Amino acid sequence: MSTTSLPASDRAARLREALIAAAFTADGLLERLGAPAYAALARSETVPALRAARGNTPLDTLVRLFLLQRPVPAASAAEALPLDECVEDGWAVHEDGLVRATVDVRPYGGPEGQDWFIVSDLGCAVGGAGGIGSHEEGVVLGVGGASTTLAGITVRRPVTSALDLGTGSGIQALHAAQHATRVTATDVNPRALEFTRLTLALSGATPADLREGSLFEPVGTETYGLIVSNPPFVISPGARLTYRDGGMGGDDLCRTLVQQAGERLEEGGYAQFLANWQHVEGEEWQDRVRSWVPAGCDAWIVQREVQDVTQYAELWLRDSGDHRTDPALYAERYEAWLDEFEARSTKAVGFGWITLRKSAAAVGSPSVVAEEWPHAVEQPLGAAVEAHFARQDYLREHDDAALLSAHFTLAEEVVQEQVGLPGAEDPEHVVLRQHRGMRRATKVDAVGAGFAGVCDGSLPAGRILDAIAQLMAEDPVLLRDRTPQAIRLLVEEGFLEPVR
């Protein structure tokens, strides 16, 4: 799997024009294939899409050629593409009257409606790594759930420089190119760097500075306003597959990546990662991952999923197609995974997001929030991530007395739910629920519900509490003493927004 066999990018603009002219775009595919067939592709099911693209239009031809990777008649390909250039540049091969794609090209819609294209190895986008039965160490995957998740949670503020560490097929670099003056993309696999070059060229994006190497070695002591990484975070025995296995013991690769990111961040810069971490006997997972946070950084750690060691091993054995091999070999490899976990006293593995922000204020009193949130969220979340750290700054700067003097407004699309038996005079409890961002829900008492309900920014918190105390016949001094902690929680979780 050498890089010399990959297409040339010099004339990618001509190919891009042809793809867009044929409506081989994210919107065009949805319209042509229909929602059920389009959704089936995400599940690695191609039959519905093949049925929907049985026609002879240029779009049907391109769907079969690049998306489903089926041979097409040369005459049909010539109607859809500058065929001679594509063959000469290596995007396709022409044999016996048929044309076959040499790479996977998948349309991808940018956040502002851009028509982008992610280029990867054949088979990966329509079948996953397991779908091609791949045991190739250098295989480069296309768009997947993990990569779109990271793109969605990334803070999209303008920066001078951004680093995509472990770029793969280049989706994070492509996003970063929209708001960073300079993008550096690194990967230990030189083939991945060439795919990133193709992705950027075919998407009409600014080229990135491509560097080969592991972790932060290729960038030395350079600093960035944004670092993103969807690293090979899988905790496995050995490192068979470059795209997923980190090659370090346990969760050491993710730990090293997080720990070393702090000194490569500019003041106010963000580093955002997907990661796995071990759940070890006798240790809280929150304590384990908190210990990774480098000095001078605030952090927000969100655990999205936990799998026991058997589920985890089976997931990744299927990913690599091992379940299709000889049963004895499959059992041997399964045993190796369980031996690895047993040796490390690992009972489960967590998956989630880690966001660091470099902050001078974090030197003395860092904000490190580690929480479990397996519930649905509203993507993209980049703005919500940035708002989380802004709220942490606010709470760090305001003691209880300052909170009582502050003005607040209720966040958008927060609703109140009353929970109790039908017909009961009073609810058992009241819940505030968000319909944006993290979509949190929190129980509040009558004071909390009343306080949140009248927060429109016109009165300071203390004045509102005094009015509530009068209505509820409570001592206003005692109410002022016991309520700031509840206000602090509502601010921290985004139910209340300070008026600045």
JSON list of C-alpha atoms in Angstrom, two decimals, residues 118-311:
[
{"chain": "A", "resi": 118, "resn": "ILE", "atom": "CA", "xyz": [-13.48, 12.98, 1.56]},
{"chain": "A", "resi": 119, "resn": "VAL", "atom": "CA", "xyz": [-11.02, 10.67, -0.17]},
{"chain": "A", "resi": 120, "resn": "SER", "atom": "CA", "xyz": [-10.03, 7.36, 1.44]},
{"chain": "A", "resi": 121, "resn": "ASP", "atom": "CA", "xyz": [-9.14, 3.77, 0.69]},
{"chain": "A", "resi": 122, "resn": "LEU", "atom": "CA", "xyz": [-11.58, 1.64, -1.26]},
{"chain": "A", "resi": 123, "resn": "GLY", "atom": "CA", "xyz": [-14.21, -0.15, 0.77]},
{"chain": "A", "resi": 124, "resn": "CYS", "atom": "CA", "xyz": [-13.83, 1.81, 4.00]},
{"chain": "A", "resi": 125, "resn": "ALA", "atom": "CA", "xyz": [-16.67, 4.29, 3.61]},
{"chain": "A", "resi": 126, "resn": "VAL", "atom": "CA", "xyz": [-19.21, 1.70, 2.44]},
{"chain": "A", "resi": 127, "resn": "GLY", "atom": "CA", "xyz": [-18.21, -1.20, 4.64]},
{"chain": "A", "resi": 128, "resn": "GLY", "atom": "CA", "xyz": [-16.04, 0.04, 7.46]},
{"chain": "A", "resi": 129, "resn": "ALA", "atom": "CA", "xyz": [-12.62, -1.48, 7.96]},
{"chain": "A", "resi": 130, "resn": "GLY", "atom": "CA", "xyz": [-14.28, -4.80, 8.75]},
{"chain": "A", "resi": 131, "resn": "GLY", "atom": "CA", "xyz": [-16.33, -4.45, 5.58]},
{"chain": "A", "resi": 132, "resn": "ILE", "atom": "CA", "xyz": [-13.20, -4.85, 3.48]},
{"chain": "A", "resi": 133, "resn": "GLY", "atom": "CA", "xyz": [-11.81, -7.54, 5.78]},
{"chain": "A", "resi": 134, "resn": "SER", "atom": "CA", "xyz": [-8.79, -5.33, 6.11]},
{"chain": "A", "resi": 135, "resn": "HIS", "atom": "CA", "xyz": [-5.67, -6.44, 7.89]},
{"chain": "A", "resi": 136, "resn": "GLU", "atom": "CA", "xyz": [-3.63, -3.82, 6.04]},
{"chain": "A", "resi": 137, "resn": "GLU", "atom": "CA", "xyz": [-1.69, -1.72, 8.51]},
{"chain": "A", "resi": 138, "resn": "GLY", "atom": "CA", "xyz": [-1.71, 1.34, 6.27]},
{"chain": "A", "resi": 139, "resn": "VAL", "atom": "CA", "xyz": [-5.42, 1.46, 5.44]},
{"chain": "A", "resi": 140, "resn": "VAL", "atom": "CA", "xyz": [-6.93, 4.97, 5.63]},
{"chain": "A", "resi": 141, "resn": "LEU", "atom": "CA", "xyz": [-10.58, 5.26, 6.59]},
{"chain": "A", "resi": 142, "resn": "GLY", "atom": "CA", "xyz": [-13.09, 7.79, 5.32]},
{"chain": "A", "resi": 143, "resn": "VAL", "atom": "CA", "xyz": [-15.86, 9.59, 7.17]},
{"chain": "A", "resi": 144, "resn": "GLY", "atom": "CA", "xyz": [-17.15, 7.85, 10.29]},
{"chain": "A", "resi": 145, "resn": "GLY", "atom": "CA", "xyz": [-19.17, 8.60, 13.38]},
{"chain": "A", "resi": 146, "resn": "ALA", "atom": "CA", "xyz": [-16.10, 9.42, 15.45]},
{"chain": "A", "resi": 147, "resn": "SER", "atom": "CA", "xyz": [-14.71, 11.90, 12.93]},
{"chain": "A", "resi": 148, "resn": "THR", "atom": "CA", "xyz": [-18.03, 13.73, 12.52]},
{"chain": "A", "resi": 149, "resn": "THR", "atom": "CA", "xyz": [-18.46, 13.81, 16.31]},
{"chain": "A", "resi": 150, "resn": "LEU", "atom": "CA", "xyz": [-15.09, 15.50, 16.76]},
{"chain": "A", "resi": 151, "resn": "ALA", "atom": "CA", "xyz": [-15.83, 17.96, 13.96]},
{"chain": "A", "resi": 152, "resn": "GLY", "atom": "CA", "xyz": [-19.12, 18.81, 15.65]},
{"chain": "A", "resi": 153, "resn": "ILE", "atom": "CA", "xyz": [-17.72, 19.49, 19.13]},
{"chain": "A", "resi": 154, "resn": "THR", "atom": "CA", "xyz": [-14.75, 21.56, 17.95]},
{"chain": "A", "resi": 155, "resn": "VAL", "atom": "CA", "xyz": [-14.68, 25.25, 18.86]},
{"chain": "A", "resi": 156, "resn": "ARG", "atom": "CA", "xyz": [-14.79, 27.19, 15.57]},
{"chain": "A", "resi": 157, "resn": "ARG", "atom": "CA", "xyz": [-13.30, 30.55, 16.48]},
{"chain": "A", "resi": 158, "resn": "PRO", "atom": "CA", "xyz": [-10.79, 32.20, 14.13]},
{"chain": "A", "resi": 159, "resn": "VAL", "atom": "CA", "xyz": [-7.19, 31.20, 14.89]},
{"chain": "A", "resi": 160, "resn": "THR", "atom": "CA", "xyz": [-3.85, 31.89, 13.29]},
{"chain": "A", "resi": 161, "resn": "SER", "atom": "CA", "xyz": [-2.73, 28.26, 13.38]},
{"chain": "A", "resi": 162, "resn": "ALA", "atom": "CA", "xyz": [-4.40, 24.89, 13.86]},
{"chain": "A", "resi": 163, "resn": "LEU", "atom": "CA", "xyz": [-2.98, 21.39, 14.22]},
{"chain": "A", "resi": 164, "resn": "ASP", "atom": "CA", "xyz": [-4.77, 18.20, 13.11]},
{"chain": "A", "resi": 165, "resn": "LEU", "atom": "CA", "xyz": [-2.80, 15.45, 14.82]},
{"chain": "A", "resi": 166, "resn": "GLY", "atom": "CA", "xyz": [-3.35, 12.02, 13.25]},
{"chain": "A", "resi": 167, "resn": "THR", "atom": "CA", "xyz": [-5.17, 13.49, 10.27]},
{"chain": "A", "resi": 168, "resn": "GLY", "atom": "CA", "xyz": [-6.25, 10.27, 8.53]},
{"chain": "A", "resi": 169, "resn": "SER", "atom": "CA", "xyz": [-8.26, 11.23, 5.44]},
{"chain": "A", "resi": 170, "resn": "GLY", "atom": "CA", "xyz": [-8.17, 14.91, 6.43]},
{"chain": "A", "resi": 171, "resn": "ILE", "atom": "CA", "xyz": [-11.68, 15.73, 7.59]},
{"chain": "A", "resi": 172, "resn": "GLN", "atom": "CA", "xyz": [-10.53, 17.70, 10.65]},
{"chain": "A", "resi": 173, "resn": "ALA", "atom": "CA", "xyz": [-7.95, 19.60, 8.60]},
{"chain": "A", "resi": 174, "resn": "LEU", "atom": "CA", "xyz": [-10.67, 20.44, 6.09]},
{"chain": "A", "resi": 175, "resn": "HIS", "atom": "CA", "xyz": [-12.89, 21.92, 8.80]},
{"chain": "A", "resi": 176, "resn": "ALA", "atom": "CA", "xyz": [-9.97, 23.77, 10.40]},
{"chain": "A", "resi": 177, "resn": "ALA", "atom": "CA", "xyz": [-9.02, 25.35, 7.07]},
{"chain": "A", "resi": 178, "resn": "GLN", "atom": "CA", "xyz": [-12.25, 27.35, 7.21]},
{"chain": "A", "resi": 179, "resn": "HIS", "atom": "CA", "xyz": [-11.25, 29.34, 10.30]},
{"chain": "A", "resi": 180, "resn": "ALA", "atom": "CA", "xyz": [-7.48, 28.96, 10.64]},
{"chain": "A", "resi": 181, "resn": "THR", "atom": "CA", "xyz": [-4.94, 30.98, 8.66]},
{"chain": "A", "resi": 182, "resn": "ARG", "atom": "CA", "xyz": [-2.54, 28.01, 8.68]},
{"chain": "A", "resi": 183, "resn": "VAL", "atom": "CA", "xyz": [-3.28, 24.31, 9.14]},
{"chain": "A", "resi": 184, "resn": "THR", "atom": "CA", "xyz": [-0.69, 21.69, 9.98]},
{"chain": "A", "resi": 185, "resn": "ALA", "atom": "CA", "xyz": [-1.71, 18.05, 9.57]},
{"chain": "A", "resi": 186, "resn": "THR", "atom": "CA", "xyz": [0.39, 15.17, 10.88]},
{"chain": "A", "resi": 187, "resn": "ASP", "atom": "CA", "xyz": [0.18, 11.39, 10.74]},
{"chain": "A", "resi": 188, "resn": "VAL", "atom": "CA", "xyz": [2.50, 8.48, 11.40]},
{"chain": "A", "resi": 189, "resn": "ASN", "atom": "CA", "xyz": [1.18, 6.96, 8.14]},
{"chain": "A", "resi": 190, "resn": "PRO", "atom": "CA", "xyz": [2.53, 8.76, 5.03]},
{"chain": "A", "resi": 191, "resn": "ARG", "atom": "CA", "xyz": [-0.39, 7.33, 3.04]},
{"chain": "A", "resi": 192, "resn": "ALA", "atom": "CA", "xyz": [-2.80, 9.25, 5.27]},
{"chain": "A", "resi": 193, "resn": "LEU", "atom": "CA", "xyz": [-0.98, 12.50, 4.51]},
{"chain": "A", "resi": 194, "resn": "GLU", "atom": "CA", "xyz": [-1.46, 11.92, 0.79]},
{"chain": "A", "resi": 195, "resn": "PHE", "atom": "CA", "xyz": [-5.16, 11.24, 1.32]},
{"chain": "A", "resi": 196, "resn": "THR", "atom": "CA", "xyz": [-5.42, 14.50, 3.26]},
{"chain": "A", "resi": 197, "resn": "ARG", "atom": "CA", "xyz": [-3.79, 16.28, 0.32]},
{"chain": "A", "resi": 198, "resn": "LEU", "atom": "CA", "xyz": [-6.41, 14.75, -2.00]},
{"chain": "A", "resi": 199, "resn": "THR", "atom": "CA", "xyz": [-9.31, 15.59, 0.31]},
{"chain": "A", "resi": 200, "resn": "LEU", "atom": "CA", "xyz": [-8.27, 19.23, 0.57]},
{"chain": "A", "resi": 201, "resn": "ALA", "atom": "CA", "xyz": [-7.60, 19.57, -3.15]},
{"chain": "A", "resi": 202, "resn": "LEU", "atom": "CA", "xyz": [-10.86, 17.93, -4.25]},
{"chain": "A", "resi": 203, "resn": "SER", "atom": "CA", "xyz": [-12.79, 20.05, -1.72]},
{"chain": "A", "resi": 204, "resn": "GLY", "atom": "CA", "xyz": [-11.27, 23.27, -3.01]},
{"chain": "A", "resi": 205, "resn": "ALA", "atom": "CA", "xyz": [-9.65, 24.05, 0.35]},
{"chain": "A", "resi": 206, "resn": "THR", "atom": "CA", "xyz": [-6.32, 25.70, 1.12]},
{"chain": "A", "resi": 207, "resn": "PRO", "atom": "CA", "xyz": [-3.48, 23.13, 1.23]},
{"chain": "A", "resi": 208, "resn": "ALA", "atom": "CA", "xyz": [-2.17, 22.14, 4.66]},
{"chain": "A", "resi": 209, "resn": "ASP", "atom": "CA", "xyz": [1.38, 21.77, 5.91]},
{"chain": "A", "resi": 210, "resn": "LEU", "atom": "CA", "xyz": [1.68, 17.96, 5.94]},
{"chain": "A", "resi": 211, "resn": "ARG", "atom": "CA", "xyz": [4.22, 16.35, 8.29]},
{"chain": "A", "resi": 212, "resn": "GLU", "atom": "CA", "xyz": [4.97, 12.71, 8.99]},
{"chain": "A", "resi": 213, "resn": "GLY", "atom": "CA", "xyz": [5.55, 11.49, 12.53]},
{"chain": "A", "resi": 214, "resn": "SER", "atom": "CA", "xyz": [4.04, 10.34, 15.81]},
{"chain": "A", "resi": 215, "resn": "LEU", "atom": "CA", "xyz": [2.24, 12.49, 18.37]},
{"chain": "A", "resi": 216, "resn": "PHE", "atom": "CA", "xyz": [3.86, 15.94, 18.66]},
{"chain": "A", "resi": 217, "resn": "GLU", "atom": "CA", "xyz": [7.25, 14.93, 17.23]},
{"chain": "A", "resi": 218, "resn": "PRO", "atom": "CA", "xyz": [6.66, 16.52, 13.80]},
{"chain": "A", "resi": 219, "resn": "VAL", "atom": "CA", "xyz": [5.85, 19.96, 15.26]},
{"chain": "A", "resi": 220, "resn": "GLY", "atom": "CA", "xyz": [8.49, 20.24, 17.98]},
{"chain": "A", "resi": 221, "resn": "THR", "atom": "CA", "xyz": [7.75, 23.18, 20.27]},
{"chain": "A", "resi": 222, "resn": "GLU", "atom": "CA", "xyz": [5.42, 25.06, 17.89]},
{"chain": "A", "resi": 223, "resn": "THR", "atom": "CA", "xyz": [2.21, 26.35, 19.46]},
{"chain": "A", "resi": 224, "resn": "TYR", "atom": "CA", "xyz": [-1.32, 26.54, 18.10]},
{"chain": "A", "resi": 225, "resn": "GLY", "atom": "CA", "xyz": [-4.64, 28.22, 18.74]},
{"chain": "A", "resi": 226, "resn": "LEU", "atom": "CA", "xyz": [-6.42, 24.91, 18.08]},
{"chain": "A", "resi": 227, "resn": "ILE", "atom": "CA", "xyz": [-5.31, 21.29, 18.31]},
{"chain": "A", "resi": 228, "resn": "VAL", "atom": "CA", "xyz": [-7.70, 18.52, 17.28]},
{"chain": "A", "resi": 229, "resn": "SER", "atom": "CA", "xyz": [-7.14, 14.80, 17.21]},
{"chain": "A", "resi": 230, "resn": "ASN", "atom": "CA", "xyz": [-9.14, 11.66, 16.58]},
{"chain": "A", "resi": 231, "resn": "PRO", "atom": "CA", "xyz": [-6.17, 9.47, 17.53]},
{"chain": "A", "resi": 232, "resn": "PRO", "atom": "CA", "xyz": [-5.77, 5.70, 17.27]},
{"chain": "A", "resi": 233, "resn": "PHE", "atom": "CA", "xyz": [-7.27, 5.39, 20.74]},
{"chain": "A", "resi": 234, "resn": "VAL", "atom": "CA", "xyz": [-8.28, 1.72, 20.76]},
{"chain": "A", "resi": 235, "resn": "ILE", "atom": "CA", "xyz": [-6.90, -0.14, 23.78]},
{"chain": "A", "resi": 236, "resn": "SER", "atom": "CA", "xyz": [-5.66, -3.39, 22.27]},
{"chain": "A", "resi": 237, "resn": "PRO", "atom": "CA", "xyz": [-2.99, -6.07, 22.64]},
{"chain": "A", "resi": 238, "resn": "GLY", "atom": "CA", "xyz": [-0.37, -4.93, 20.16]},
{"chain": "A", "resi": 239, "resn": "ALA", "atom": "CA", "xyz": [-0.73, -2.50, 17.27]},
{"chain": "A", "resi": 240, "resn": "ARG", "atom": "CA", "xyz": [-1.95, -4.42, 14.24]},
{"chain": "A", "resi": 241, "resn": "LEU", "atom": "CA", "xyz": [-3.89, -1.61, 12.59]},
{"chain": "A", "resi": 242, "resn": "THR", "atom": "CA", "xyz": [-2.38, 1.87, 12.32]},
{"chain": "A", "resi": 243, "resn": "TYR", "atom": "CA", "xyz": [-5.71, 3.65, 11.90]},
{"chain": "A", "resi": 244, "resn": "ARG", "atom": "CA", "xyz": [-7.02, 2.55, 15.30]},
{"chain": "A", "resi": 245, "resn": "ASP", "atom": "CA", "xyz": [-4.35, 0.92, 17.55]},
{"chain": "A", "resi": 246, "resn": "GLY", "atom": "CA", "xyz": [-2.11, 3.35, 19.38]},
{"chain": "A", "resi": 247, "resn": "GLY", "atom": "CA", "xyz": [0.83, 1.04, 19.90]},
{"chain": "A", "resi": 248, "resn": "MET", "atom": "CA", "xyz": [1.23, 1.95, 23.56]},
{"chain": "A", "resi": 249, "resn": "GLY", "atom": "CA", "xyz": [0.07, -0.06, 26.55]},
{"chain": "A", "resi": 250, "resn": "GLY", "atom": "CA", "xyz": [-3.48, 0.50, 27.81]},
{"chain": "A", "resi": 251, "resn": "ASP", "atom": "CA", "xyz": [-4.65, 4.10, 27.49]},
{"chain": "A", "resi": 252, "resn": "ASP", "atom": "CA", "xyz": [-1.10, 5.49, 27.52]},
{"chain": "A", "resi": 253, "resn": "LEU", "atom": "CA", "xyz": [-1.40, 7.01, 24.05]},
{"chain": "A", "resi": 254, "resn": "CYS", "atom": "CA", "xyz": [-4.42, 9.13, 25.00]},
{"chain": "A", "resi": 255, "resn": "ARG", "atom": "CA", "xyz": [-2.79, 10.09, 28.31]},
{"chain": "A", "resi": 256, "resn": "THR", "atom": "CA", "xyz": [0.42, 11.14, 26.57]},
{"chain": "A", "resi": 257, "resn": "LEU", "atom": "CA", "xyz": [-1.45, 13.11, 23.93]},
{"chain": "A", "resi": 258, "resn": "VAL", "atom": "CA", "xyz": [-3.42, 15.07, 26.53]},
{"chain": "A", "resi": 259, "resn": "GLN", "atom": "CA", "xyz": [-0.48, 15.65, 28.84]},
{"chain": "A", "resi": 260, "resn": "GLN", "atom": "CA", "xyz": [1.76, 16.95, 26.05]},
{"chain": "A", "resi": 261, "resn": "ALA", "atom": "CA", "xyz": [-0.89, 19.20, 24.47]},
{"chain": "A", "resi": 262, "resn": "GLY", "atom": "CA", "xyz": [-0.72, 21.93, 27.10]},
{"chain": "A", "resi": 263, "resn": "GLU", "atom": "CA", "xyz": [2.72, 23.22, 26.17]},
{"chain": "A", "resi": 264, "resn": "ARG", "atom": "CA", "xyz": [1.72, 23.33, 22.48]},
{"chain": "A", "resi": 265, "resn": "LEU", "atom": "CA", "xyz": [-1.28, 25.59, 23.08]},
{"chain": "A", "resi": 266, "resn": "GLU", "atom": "CA", "xyz": [-1.31, 29.36, 22.81]},
{"chain": "A", "resi": 267, "resn": "GLU", "atom": "CA", "xyz": [-2.94, 31.32, 25.63]},
{"chain": "A", "resi": 268, "resn": "GLY", "atom": "CA", "xyz": [-6.69, 30.87, 25.21]},
{"chain": "A", "resi": 269, "resn": "GLY", "atom": "CA", "xyz": [-6.18, 28.02, 22.74]},
{"chain": "A", "resi": 270, "resn": "TYR", "atom": "CA", "xyz": [-8.21, 24.81, 22.70]},
{"chain": "A", "resi": 271, "resn": "ALA", "atom": "CA", "xyz": [-7.15, 21.19, 22.33]},
{"chain": "A", "resi": 272, "resn": "GLN", "atom": "CA", "xyz": [-9.96, 18.73, 21.63]},
{"chain": "A", "resi": 273, "resn": "PHE", "atom": "CA", "xyz": [-9.67, 14.95, 21.48]},
{"chain": "A", "resi": 274, "resn": "LEU", "atom": "CA", "xyz": [-11.67, 11.78, 21.26]},
{"chain": "A", "resi": 275, "resn": "ALA", "atom": "CA", "xyz": [-10.30, 9.19, 23.65]},
{"chain": "A", "resi": 276, "resn": "ASN", "atom": "CA", "xyz": [-10.69, 5.85, 25.39]},
{"chain": "A", "resi": 277, "resn": "TRP", "atom": "CA", "xyz": [-9.74, 5.31, 29.02]},
{"chain": "A", "resi": 278, "resn": "GLN", "atom": "CA", "xyz": [-9.55, 2.30, 31.28]},
{"chain": "A", "resi": 279, "resn": "HIS", "atom": "CA", "xyz": [-11.89, 1.69, 34.19]},
{"chain": "A", "resi": 280, "resn": "VAL", "atom": "CA", "xyz": [-9.51, 0.06, 36.64]},
{"chain": "A", "resi": 281, "resn": "GLU", "atom": "CA", "xyz": [-10.41, -1.84, 39.78]},
{"chain": "A", "resi": 282, "resn": "GLY", "atom": "CA", "xyz": [-10.16, 0.39, 42.85]},
{"chain": "A", "resi": 283, "resn": "GLU", "atom": "CA", "xyz": [-9.94, 3.65, 40.88]},
{"chain": "A", "resi": 284, "resn": "GLU", "atom": "CA", "xyz": [-12.57, 6.17, 39.82]},
{"chain": "A", "resi": 285, "resn": "TRP", "atom": "CA", "xyz": [-12.38, 6.84, 36.09]},
{"chain": "A", "resi": 286, "resn": "GLN", "atom": "CA", "xyz": [-12.81, 10.57, 36.74]},
{"chain": "A", "resi": 287, "resn": "ASP", "atom": "CA", "xyz": [-9.69, 10.64, 38.90]},
{"chain": "A", "resi": 288, "resn": "ARG", "atom": "CA", "xyz": [-7.75, 8.73, 36.26]},
{"chain": "A", "resi": 289, "resn": "VAL", "atom": "CA", "xyz": [-8.54, 11.12, 33.42]},
{"chain": "A", "resi": 290, "resn": "ARG", "atom": "CA", "xyz": [-8.29, 14.27, 35.58]},
{"chain": "A", "resi": 291, "resn": "SER", "atom": "CA", "xyz": [-4.69, 13.29, 36.31]},
{"chain": "A", "resi": 292, "resn": "TRP", "atom": "CA", "xyz": [-3.91, 13.65, 32.60]},
{"chain": "A", "resi": 293, "resn": "VAL", "atom": "CA", "xyz": [-4.78, 17.37, 32.49]},
{"chain": "A", "resi": 294, "resn": "PRO", "atom": "CA", "xyz": [-1.60, 19.45, 32.06]},
{"chain": "A", "resi": 295, "resn": "ALA", "atom": "CA", "xyz": [-0.77, 22.41, 34.27]},
{"chain": "A", "resi": 296, "resn": "GLY", "atom": "CA", "xyz": [-2.09, 25.75, 33.07]},
{"chain": "A", "resi": 297, "resn": "CYS", "atom": "CA", "xyz": [-5.17, 24.25, 31.43]},
{"chain": "A", "resi": 298, "resn": "ASP", "atom": "CA", "xyz": [-8.85, 24.06, 32.25]},
{"chain": "A", "resi": 299, "resn": "ALA", "atom": "CA", "xyz": [-10.55, 20.87, 31.10]},
{"chain": "A", "resi": 300, "resn": "TRP", "atom": "CA", "xyz": [-13.96, 19.45, 30.29]},
{"chain": "A", "resi": 301, "resn": "ILE", "atom": "CA", "xyz": [-14.07, 15.65, 30.17]},
{"chain": "A", "resi": 302, "resn": "VAL", "atom": "CA", "xyz": [-17.29, 13.99, 29.02]},
{"chain": "A", "resi": 303, "resn": "GLN", "atom": "CA", "xyz": [-17.73, 10.22, 29.13]},
{"chain": "A", "resi": 304, "resn": "ARG", "atom": "CA", "xyz": [-20.26, 9.27, 26.46]},
{"chain": "A", "resi": 305, "resn": "GLU", "atom": "CA", "xyz": [-20.20, 5.48, 26.65]},
{"chain": "A", "resi": 306, "resn": "VAL", "atom": "CA", "xyz": [-18.86, 2.61, 28.74]},
{"chain": "A", "resi": 307, "resn": "GLN", "atom": "CA", "xyz": [-18.38, -0.98, 27.58]},
{"chain": "A", "resi": 308, "resn": "ASP", "atom": "CA", "xyz": [-17.33, -3.96, 29.62]},
{"chain": "A", "resi": 309, "resn": "VAL", "atom": "CA", "xyz": [-14.18, -5.66, 28.39]},
{"chain": "A", "resi": 310, "resn": "THR", "atom": "CA", "xyz": [-16.02, -8.40, 26.47]},
{"chain": "A", "resi": 311, "resn": "GLN", "atom": "CA", "xyz": [-18.20, -5.91, 24.57]}
]
